[in-house]
């Protein structure tokens, strides 16, 4: 939908070398995307909160190739200052797939330098922050070279579309506070191709809202998200699940508009349990949660019952627990984490995060 054969540089007016840097955050889905079709298109709409402290910084340097155009993409790649051939190959494949969108990429020498704000192999997925940061760099590059993305809405939509092609859920990271990806009659302009912002439709309690990520295990997942999505195709509960996600999305949007923390939290927890139940009844079945995941969940429920504090959990496709709560109780919740939950975390590691303002160009 964004293919454009006219985005070709005129060699007689070759651009000066330049550099672009974006910082882009991760996001946490409250309504989960699990199951896809076609090229990273979602079987149901999802809604996420945009995070702030878990992010990727990506710098893209470019210069015009002096040699004859050969249709190839020339890429150097550094992750945390070190060359990384495995990542380079992945990014190169991604850029090649984008040549119909950005034909000028084969006319440039490109260097990508990227790094995450959280420790490597912390058990925190970086694909959403990494792919959105790269997509934003590419859109800025197009705009610098051709002036074609001046309109902020058009820019964001294209960045979200490209991020989606890199890693589905990454498309939601482009927007501040909260975003919806996937067609739904409840969000105007929503699309399966890109996410749309809904941050301006949510109660202020969700703008000062925390997500502390309790790292139960840093180990790489036994079953990747890609394989997990694919297993939904044979899952007997798939269709009812997609229908359920639509119903829950409508209820969640209402709760977020009105600031109803309890309904929000109930849906968040139900979605987390549904996601992992779907894994357990896939064929073959698998489990990504660990005994410590369940121990934390039980303690969170007990803490809520004892204190009345609206603290809820969600899970991603892994064993780590995201603790969700409003900013006004941060001191009490952090004390609870230190006293009762750290013992379940690998190396006592917790990534403190909160709802953020979205990506920024540095
Ligand atoms: O974007 P992917 O293909 O890594 O899938 C992400 C799936 C979940 O994180 C489990 C849910 C979501 O919507 O982010």
Coordinates of N, CA and C in Angstrom, one line a residue, residues 157-249:
X157 N 1.7 6.9 10.2 CA 1.0 5.7 9.7 C 2.0 4.9 8.9
X158 N 2.8 5.6 8.1 CA 3.8 4.8 7.3 C 4.8 4.1 8.2
X159 N 5.2 4.8 9.3 CA 6.2 4.2 10.2 C 5.5 3.0 10.9
X160 N 4.3 3.1 11.3 CA 3.6 2.0 11.9 C 3.4 0.8 11.0
X161 N 3.1 1.1 9.7 CA 3.0 0.1 8.7 C 4.3 -0.7 8.5
X162 N 5.4 0.1 8.4 CA 6.7 -0.6 8.2 C 7.1 -1.4 9.5
X163 N 6.9 -0.8 10.6 CA 7.2 -1.5 11.9 C 6.4 -2.9 11.9
X164 N 5.2 -2.8 11.5 CA 4.4 -4.0 11.5 C 5.0 -5.1 10.6
X165 N 5.5 -4.7 9.4 CA 6.1 -5.7 8.6 C 7.3 -6.3 9.2
X166 N 8.0 -5.5 10.1 CA 9.2 -6.0 10.8 C 8.8 -7.0 11.9
X167 N 7.8 -6.6 12.7 CA 7.4 -7.4 13.8 C 6.0 -6.9 14.2
X168 N 5.0 -7.7 14.0 CA 3.6 -7.3 14.1 C 3.3 -6.2 15.2
X169 N 3.6 -6.7 16.5 CA 3.2 -5.8 17.6 C 4.0 -4.5 17.6
X170 N 5.1 -4.4 16.9 CA 5.9 -3.2 16.8 C 5.1 -2.0 16.3
X171 N 4.1 -2.3 15.5 CA 3.3 -1.1 14.9 C 2.7 -0.3 15.9
X172 N 2.4 -0.8 17.1 CA 1.7 -0.1 18.2 C 2.7 0.8 18.9
X173 N 4.0 0.6 18.8 CA 5.0 1.4 19.6 C 5.1 2.9 19.1
X174 N 4.6 3.1 17.9 CA 4.8 4.4 17.2 C 4.1 5.6 17.9
X175 N 3.1 5.2 18.8 CA 2.2 6.2 19.3 C 2.3 6.4 20.8
X176 N 2.0 7.6 21.3 CA 2.1 7.9 22.7 C 1.0 7.2 23.5
X177 N 1.2 6.8 24.7 CA 0.2 6.3 25.7 C -0.5 5.0 25.3
X178 N -1.2 5.0 24.2 CA -1.9 3.7 23.9 C -2.3 3.7 22.4
X179 N -2.3 2.5 21.9 CA -2.6 2.3 20.4 C -3.4 1.1 20.2
X180 N -4.2 1.1 19.1 CA -5.0 0.0 18.7 C -4.5 -0.5 17.3
X181 N -4.3 -1.7 17.2 CA -3.9 -2.3 15.9 C -5.0 -3.3 15.5
X182 N -5.6 -3.2 14.3 CA -6.5 -4.2 13.8 C -7.9 -3.5 13.7
X183 N -8.6 -3.9 12.6 CA -9.9 -3.3 12.3 C -10.9 -3.5 13.4
X184 N -11.5 -2.5 13.9 CA -12.6 -2.6 14.8 C -13.6 -1.4 14.6
X185 N -14.9 -1.7 14.7 CA -15.8 -0.6 14.5 C -15.8 0.4 15.7
X186 N -15.1 0.0 16.7 CA -15.0 0.9 17.9 C -13.9 2.0 17.9
X187 N -13.0 1.8 16.9 CA -12.0 2.9 16.8 C -12.0 3.4 15.3
X188 N -12.3 4.6 15.2 CA -12.3 5.2 13.9 C -11.0 5.2 13.2
X189 N -10.9 4.8 11.9 CA -9.7 4.8 11.2 C -8.8 3.5 11.5
X190 N -9.3 2.6 12.3 CA -8.4 1.5 12.7 C -8.2 0.6 11.4
X191 N -7.1 -0.1 11.4 CA -6.7 -0.9 10.3 C -5.9 -2.1 10.7
X192 N -6.0 -3.1 9.8 CA -5.1 -4.3 10.0 C -3.7 -4.0 9.6
X193 N -3.5 -2.9 8.8 CA -2.2 -2.6 8.2 C -1.3 -1.8 9.1
X194 N -1.9 -1.1 10.0 CA -1.1 -0.2 10.9 C -1.9 0.1 12.1
X195 N -1.2 0.6 13.1 CA -1.9 0.9 14.4 C -2.4 2.4 14.3
X196 N -3.3 2.7 15.2 CA -3.7 4.1 15.3 C -3.7 4.5 16.8
X197 N -3.4 5.8 17.0 CA -3.3 6.2 18.4 C -4.7 6.3 19.1
X198 N -4.8 5.9 20.4 CA -6.0 6.1 21.1 C -5.7 6.8 22.5
X199 N -4.5 7.3 22.6 CA -4.1 7.9 23.8 C -4.9 9.1 24.2
X200 N -5.5 9.8 23.2 CA -6.3 11.0 23.5 C -7.7 10.6 23.9
X201 N -8.0 9.3 23.9 CA -9.4 8.9 24.3 C -9.4 8.2 25.6
X202 N -8.2 8.2 26.3 CA -8.2 7.5 27.6 C -8.2 8.5 28.8
X203 N -8.7 8.0 29.9 CA -8.7 8.7 31.1 C -7.3 9.0 31.6
X204 N -7.1 10.1 32.3 CA -5.7 10.5 32.7 C -5.1 9.5 33.6
X205 N -5.9 8.7 34.3 CA -5.2 7.8 35.2 C -4.3 6.8 34.5
X206 N -4.6 6.6 33.2 CA -3.8 5.7 32.4 C -2.6 6.4 31.7
X207 N -2.5 7.6 32.0 CA -1.2 8.3 31.5 C -0.2 8.3 32.6
X208 N -0.6 8.2 33.8 CA 0.4 8.1 34.9 C 0.2 6.7 35.5
X209 N 0.6 5.7 34.7 CA 0.3 4.3 34.9 C 1.6 3.5 34.8
X210 N 1.7 2.6 35.7 CA 3.0 1.8 35.7 C 2.9 0.4 35.2
X211 N 4.1 -0.1 34.7 CA 4.2 -1.5 34.3 C 5.6 -1.9 34.7
X212 N 5.7 -2.5 35.9 CA 7.0 -3.0 36.4 C 7.1 -4.4 35.9
X213 N 8.2 -4.7 35.2 CA 8.3 -6.0 34.6 C 9.2 -6.9 35.4
X214 N 8.6 -7.9 36.0 CA 9.3 -8.8 36.9 C 9.9 -10.0 36.1
X215 N 11.2 -10.0 36.1 CA 11.9 -10.9 35.2 C 12.1 -12.3 35.9
X216 N 11.2 -13.2 35.6 CA 11.2 -14.5 36.2 C 12.3 -15.3 35.5
X217 N 12.5 -15.2 34.2 CA 13.6 -15.9 33.5 C 14.1 -15.0 32.4
X218 N 15.4 -15.0 32.2 CA 16.1 -14.3 31.1 C 16.3 -15.3 29.9
X219 N 16.0 -16.6 30.1 CA 16.3 -17.5 29.1 C 15.4 -17.3 27.9
X220 N 16.0 -17.6 26.7 CA 15.2 -17.5 25.5 C 14.0 -18.4 25.5
X221 N 12.9 -18.0 24.9 CA 11.7 -18.8 24.9 C 11.9 -20.1 24.1
X222 N 11.3 -21.2 24.6 CA 11.4 -22.5 24.0 C 10.7 -22.5 22.6
X223 N 9.6 -21.7 22.6 CA 8.8 -21.6 21.4 C 8.6 -20.1 21.1
X224 N 9.1 -19.7 19.9 CA 9.1 -18.3 19.5 C 7.7 -17.8 19.2
X225 N 7.5 -16.5 19.2 CA 6.2 -15.9 18.9 C 5.7 -16.3 17.5
X226 N 6.7 -16.3 16.6 CA 6.4 -16.7 15.2 C 5.7 -18.1 15.2
X227 N 6.4 -19.1 15.9 CA 5.8 -20.4 15.9 C 4.5 -20.5 16.7
X228 N 4.4 -19.7 17.7 CA 3.2 -19.6 18.5 C 2.0 -19.1 17.7
X229 N 2.2 -18.0 16.9 CA 1.2 -17.5 16.0 C 0.7 -18.6 15.1
X230 N 1.7 -19.3 14.5 CA 1.4 -20.3 13.5 C 0.6 -21.5 14.1
X231 N 0.8 -21.8 15.4 CA 0.1 -22.9 16.0 C -1.4 -22.5 16.2
X232 N -1.7 -21.2 16.2 CA -3.1 -20.8 16.3 C -3.9 -21.4 15.1
X233 N -3.3 -21.6 14.0 CA -4.0 -22.1 12.8 C -4.7 -23.4 13.1
X234 N -4.1 -24.3 13.9 CA -4.7 -25.6 14.1 C -5.4 -25.6 15.5
X235 N -5.5 -24.5 16.2 CA -6.1 -24.5 17.5 C -7.6 -24.5 17.5
X236 N -8.3 -25.5 18.1 CA -9.7 -25.6 18.0 C -10.5 -24.4 18.6
X237 N -9.7 -23.6 19.5 CA -10.4 -22.5 20.2 C -10.1 -21.2 19.5
X238 N -9.4 -21.3 18.3 CA -9.0 -20.0 17.7 C -10.1 -19.1 17.3
X239 N -11.2 -19.6 16.7 CA -12.2 -18.6 16.2 C -13.0 -18.0 17.4
X240 N -13.4 -18.8 18.4 CA -14.0 -18.2 19.6 C -13.1 -17.2 20.3
X241 N -11.8 -17.5 20.2 CA -10.8 -16.6 20.8 C -10.8 -15.2 20.1
X242 N -10.8 -15.2 18.8 CA -10.8 -14.0 18.0 C -12.1 -13.2 18.3
X243 N -13.2 -13.9 18.4 CA -14.5 -13.2 18.7 C -14.4 -12.6 20.2
X244 N -13.8 -13.4 21.1 CA -13.7 -12.9 22.5 C -12.9 -11.6 22.6
X245 N -11.8 -11.6 21.8 CA -10.9 -10.4 21.8 C -11.6 -9.2 21.4
X246 N -12.5 -9.3 20.4 CA -13.3 -8.2 19.9 C -14.2 -7.7 21.0
X247 N -14.9 -8.6 21.7 CA -15.8 -8.2 22.8 C -15.0 -7.5 23.9
X248 N -13.9 -8.1 24.2 CA -13.1 -7.5 25.3 C -12.5 -6.2 24.9
X249 N -12.2 -6.0 23.7 CA -11.6 -4.7 23.3 C -12.7 -3.6 23.5

